[in-house]
mmCIF file of the C-alpha atoms, coordinates in Angstrom:
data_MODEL
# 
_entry.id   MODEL 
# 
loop_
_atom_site.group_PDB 
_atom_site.id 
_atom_site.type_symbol 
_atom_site.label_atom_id 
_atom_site.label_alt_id 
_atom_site.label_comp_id 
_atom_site.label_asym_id 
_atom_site.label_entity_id 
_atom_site.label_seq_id 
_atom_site.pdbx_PDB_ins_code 
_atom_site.Cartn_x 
_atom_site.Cartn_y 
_atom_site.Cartn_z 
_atom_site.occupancy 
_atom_site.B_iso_or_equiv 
_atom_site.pdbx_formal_charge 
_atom_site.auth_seq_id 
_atom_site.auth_comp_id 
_atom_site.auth_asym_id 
_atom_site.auth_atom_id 
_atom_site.pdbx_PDB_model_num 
ATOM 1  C CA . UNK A 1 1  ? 25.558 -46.632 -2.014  1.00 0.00 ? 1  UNK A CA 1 
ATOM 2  C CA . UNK A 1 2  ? 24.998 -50.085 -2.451  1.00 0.00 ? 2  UNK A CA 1 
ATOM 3  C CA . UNK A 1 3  ? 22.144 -49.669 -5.077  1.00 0.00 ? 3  UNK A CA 1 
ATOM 4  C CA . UNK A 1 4  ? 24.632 -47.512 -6.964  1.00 0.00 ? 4  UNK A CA 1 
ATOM 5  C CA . UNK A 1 5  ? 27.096 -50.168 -6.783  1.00 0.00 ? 5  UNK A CA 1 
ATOM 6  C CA . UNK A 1 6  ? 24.732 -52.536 -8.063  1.00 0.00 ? 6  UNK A CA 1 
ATOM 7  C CA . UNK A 1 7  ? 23.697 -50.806 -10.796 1.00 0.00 ? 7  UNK A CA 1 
ATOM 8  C CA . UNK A 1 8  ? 27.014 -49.543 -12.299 1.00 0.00 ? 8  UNK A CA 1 
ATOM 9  C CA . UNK A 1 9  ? 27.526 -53.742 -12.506 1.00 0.00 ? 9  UNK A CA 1 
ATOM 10 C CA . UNK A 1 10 ? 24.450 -54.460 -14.401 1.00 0.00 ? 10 UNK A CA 1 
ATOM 11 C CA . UNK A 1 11 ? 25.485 -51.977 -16.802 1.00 0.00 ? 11 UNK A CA 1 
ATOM 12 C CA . UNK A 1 12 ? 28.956 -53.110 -17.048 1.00 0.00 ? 12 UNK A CA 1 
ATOM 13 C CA . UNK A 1 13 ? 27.432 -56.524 -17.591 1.00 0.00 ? 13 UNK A CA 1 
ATOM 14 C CA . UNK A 1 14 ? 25.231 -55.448 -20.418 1.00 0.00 ? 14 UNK A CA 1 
ATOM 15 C CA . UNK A 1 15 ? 27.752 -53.513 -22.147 1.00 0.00 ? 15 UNK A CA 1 
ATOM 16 C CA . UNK A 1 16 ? 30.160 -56.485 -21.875 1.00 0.00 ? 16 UNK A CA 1 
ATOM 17 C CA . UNK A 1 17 ? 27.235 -58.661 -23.599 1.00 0.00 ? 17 UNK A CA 1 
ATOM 18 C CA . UNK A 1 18 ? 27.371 -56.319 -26.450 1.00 0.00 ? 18 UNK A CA 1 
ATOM 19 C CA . UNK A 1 19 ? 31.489 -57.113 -26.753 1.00 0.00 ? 19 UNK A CA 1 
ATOM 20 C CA . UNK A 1 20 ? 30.978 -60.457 -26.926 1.00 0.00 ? 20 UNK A CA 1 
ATOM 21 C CA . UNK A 1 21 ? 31.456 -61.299 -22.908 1.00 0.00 ? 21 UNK A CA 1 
ATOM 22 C CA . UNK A 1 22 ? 29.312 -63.474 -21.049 1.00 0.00 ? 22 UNK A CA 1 
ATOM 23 C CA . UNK A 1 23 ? 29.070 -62.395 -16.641 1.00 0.00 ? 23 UNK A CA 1 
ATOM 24 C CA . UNK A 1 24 ? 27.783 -63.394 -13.971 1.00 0.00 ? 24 UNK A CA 1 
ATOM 25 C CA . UNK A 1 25 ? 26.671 -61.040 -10.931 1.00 0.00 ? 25 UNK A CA 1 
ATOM 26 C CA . UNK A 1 26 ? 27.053 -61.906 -7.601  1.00 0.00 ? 26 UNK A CA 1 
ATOM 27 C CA . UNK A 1 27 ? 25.533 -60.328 -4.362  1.00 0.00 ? 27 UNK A CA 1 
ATOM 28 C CA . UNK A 1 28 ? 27.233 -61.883 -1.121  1.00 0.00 ? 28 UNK A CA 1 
ATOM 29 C CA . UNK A 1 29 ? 26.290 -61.620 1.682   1.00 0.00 ? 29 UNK A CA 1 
ATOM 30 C CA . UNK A 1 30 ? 28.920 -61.178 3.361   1.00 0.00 ? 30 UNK A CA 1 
ATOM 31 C CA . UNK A 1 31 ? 30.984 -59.226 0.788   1.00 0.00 ? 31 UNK A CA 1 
ATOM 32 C CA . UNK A 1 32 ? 31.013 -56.848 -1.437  1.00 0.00 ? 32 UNK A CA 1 
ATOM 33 C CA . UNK A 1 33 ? 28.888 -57.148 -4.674  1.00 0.00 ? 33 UNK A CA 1 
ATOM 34 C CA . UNK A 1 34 ? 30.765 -58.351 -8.344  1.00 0.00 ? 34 UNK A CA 1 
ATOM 35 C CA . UNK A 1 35 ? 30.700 -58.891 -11.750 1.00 0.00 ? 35 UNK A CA 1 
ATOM 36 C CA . UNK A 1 36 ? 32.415 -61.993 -13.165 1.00 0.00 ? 36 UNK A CA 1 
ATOM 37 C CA . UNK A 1 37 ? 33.323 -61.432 -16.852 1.00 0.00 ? 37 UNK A CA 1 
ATOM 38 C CA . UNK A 1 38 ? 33.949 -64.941 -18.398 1.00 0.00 ? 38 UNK A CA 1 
ATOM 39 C CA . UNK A 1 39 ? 37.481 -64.683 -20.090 1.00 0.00 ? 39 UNK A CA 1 
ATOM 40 C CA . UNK A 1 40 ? 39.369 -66.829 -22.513 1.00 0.00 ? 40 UNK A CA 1 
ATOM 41 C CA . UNK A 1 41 ? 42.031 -67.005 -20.083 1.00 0.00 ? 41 UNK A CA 1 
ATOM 42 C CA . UNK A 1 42 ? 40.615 -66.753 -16.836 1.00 0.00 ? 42 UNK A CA 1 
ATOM 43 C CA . UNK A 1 43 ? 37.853 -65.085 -15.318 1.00 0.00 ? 43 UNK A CA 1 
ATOM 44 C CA . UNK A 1 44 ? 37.805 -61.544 -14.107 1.00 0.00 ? 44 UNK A CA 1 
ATOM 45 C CA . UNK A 1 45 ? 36.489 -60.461 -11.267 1.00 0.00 ? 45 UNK A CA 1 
ATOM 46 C CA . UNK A 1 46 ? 34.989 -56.543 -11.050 1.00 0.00 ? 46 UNK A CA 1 
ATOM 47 C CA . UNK A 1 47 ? 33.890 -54.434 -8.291  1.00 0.00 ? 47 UNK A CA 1 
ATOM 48 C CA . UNK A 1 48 ? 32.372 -51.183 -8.732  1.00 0.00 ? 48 UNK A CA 1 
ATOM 49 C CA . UNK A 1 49 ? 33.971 -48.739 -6.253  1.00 0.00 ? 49 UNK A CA 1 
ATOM 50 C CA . UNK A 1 50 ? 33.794 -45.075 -5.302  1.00 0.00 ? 50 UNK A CA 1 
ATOM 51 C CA . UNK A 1 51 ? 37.186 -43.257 -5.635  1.00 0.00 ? 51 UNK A CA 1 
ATOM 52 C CA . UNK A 1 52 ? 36.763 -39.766 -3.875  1.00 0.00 ? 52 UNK A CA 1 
ATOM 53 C CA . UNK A 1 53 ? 33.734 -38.441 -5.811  1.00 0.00 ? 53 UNK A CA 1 
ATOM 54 C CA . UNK A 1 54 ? 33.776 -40.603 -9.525  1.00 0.00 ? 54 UNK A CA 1 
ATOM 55 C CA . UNK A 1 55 ? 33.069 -44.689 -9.838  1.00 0.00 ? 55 UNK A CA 1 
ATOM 56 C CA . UNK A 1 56 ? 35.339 -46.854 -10.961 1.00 0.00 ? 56 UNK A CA 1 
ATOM 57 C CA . UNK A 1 57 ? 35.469 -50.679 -12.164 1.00 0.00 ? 57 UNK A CA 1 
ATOM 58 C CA . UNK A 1 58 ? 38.416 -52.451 -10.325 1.00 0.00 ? 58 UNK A CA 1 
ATOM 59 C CA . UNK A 1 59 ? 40.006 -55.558 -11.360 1.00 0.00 ? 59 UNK A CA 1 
ATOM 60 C CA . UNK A 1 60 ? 42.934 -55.962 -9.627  1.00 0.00 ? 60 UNK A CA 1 
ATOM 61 C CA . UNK A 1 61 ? 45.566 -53.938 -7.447  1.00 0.00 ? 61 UNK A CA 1 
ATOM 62 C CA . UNK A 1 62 ? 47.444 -52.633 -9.914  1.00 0.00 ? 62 UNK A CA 1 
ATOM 63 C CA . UNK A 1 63 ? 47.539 -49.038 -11.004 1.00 0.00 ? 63 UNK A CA 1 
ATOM 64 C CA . UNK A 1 64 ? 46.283 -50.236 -14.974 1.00 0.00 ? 64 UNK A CA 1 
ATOM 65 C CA . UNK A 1 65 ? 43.272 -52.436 -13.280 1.00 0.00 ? 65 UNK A CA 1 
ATOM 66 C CA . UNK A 1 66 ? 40.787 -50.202 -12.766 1.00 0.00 ? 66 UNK A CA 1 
ATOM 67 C CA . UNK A 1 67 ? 38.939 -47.596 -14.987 1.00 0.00 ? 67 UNK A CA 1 
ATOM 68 C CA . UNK A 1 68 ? 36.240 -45.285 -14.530 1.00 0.00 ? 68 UNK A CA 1 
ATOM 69 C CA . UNK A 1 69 ? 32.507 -46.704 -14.545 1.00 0.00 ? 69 UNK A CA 1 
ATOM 70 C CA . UNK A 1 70 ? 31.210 -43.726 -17.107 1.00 0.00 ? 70 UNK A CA 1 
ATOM 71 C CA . UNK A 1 71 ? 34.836 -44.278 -19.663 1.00 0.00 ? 71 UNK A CA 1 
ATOM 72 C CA . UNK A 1 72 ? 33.154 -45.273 -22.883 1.00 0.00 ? 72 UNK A CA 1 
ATOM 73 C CA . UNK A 1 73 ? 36.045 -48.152 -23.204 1.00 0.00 ? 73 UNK A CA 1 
ATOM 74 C CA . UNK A 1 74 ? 35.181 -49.700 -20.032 1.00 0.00 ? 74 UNK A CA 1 
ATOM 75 C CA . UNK A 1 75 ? 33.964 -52.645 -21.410 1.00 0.00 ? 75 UNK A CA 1 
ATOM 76 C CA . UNK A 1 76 ? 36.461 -53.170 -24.111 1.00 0.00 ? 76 UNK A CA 1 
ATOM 77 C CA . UNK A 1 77 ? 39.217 -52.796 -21.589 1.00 0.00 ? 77 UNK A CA 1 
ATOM 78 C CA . UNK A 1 78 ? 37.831 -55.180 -19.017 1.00 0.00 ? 78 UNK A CA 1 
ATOM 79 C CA . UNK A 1 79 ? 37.521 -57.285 -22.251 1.00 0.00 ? 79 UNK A CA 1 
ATOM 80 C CA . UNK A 1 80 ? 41.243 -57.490 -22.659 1.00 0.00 ? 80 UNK A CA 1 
ATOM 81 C CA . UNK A 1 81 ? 42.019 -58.219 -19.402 1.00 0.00 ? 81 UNK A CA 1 
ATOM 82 C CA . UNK A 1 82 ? 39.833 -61.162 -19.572 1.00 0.00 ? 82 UNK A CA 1 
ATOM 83 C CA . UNK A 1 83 ? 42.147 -61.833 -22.853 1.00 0.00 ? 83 UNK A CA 1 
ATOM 84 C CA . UNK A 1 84 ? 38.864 -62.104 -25.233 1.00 0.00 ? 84 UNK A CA 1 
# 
């Protein structure tokens, strides 16, 4: 599960490249990996998460901060949040 994880983040990360976001990846060690997506108001931080049998990118807690990892405007919503 955790290569999963770590590959649904380096595809978020390219596909942010291609909008015009620059990220960072980071693999704790004593956390979960993330995606930082460099925003224009702050940075946003992403996990990729399983949510019963789909992936999803998570945000945040709220119920419009997350969206799921195979949604062709992933990376344009993420985008937003990150006010670019």
């Amino acid at each position: 599960m955790q290569e999963d994880r770590y590959i649904h983040l380096v595809r978020l990360a390219w596909d942010l490249r291609g909008v015009g976001v620059a990220t960072r990846l980071e693999l704790p060690l004593t956390e979960e990996p993330y995606l930082t997506a460099q925003g224009a108001r702050r940075p946003v931080r992403v996990t990729a998460r399983r949510l019963g049998q789909d992936w999803i990118y998570q945000w945040g807690r709220g119920r419009n901060q997350w969206i799921d990892a195979f949604d062709q405007e992933a990376a344009q919503t993420i985008r937003k949040a990150a006010g670019r």
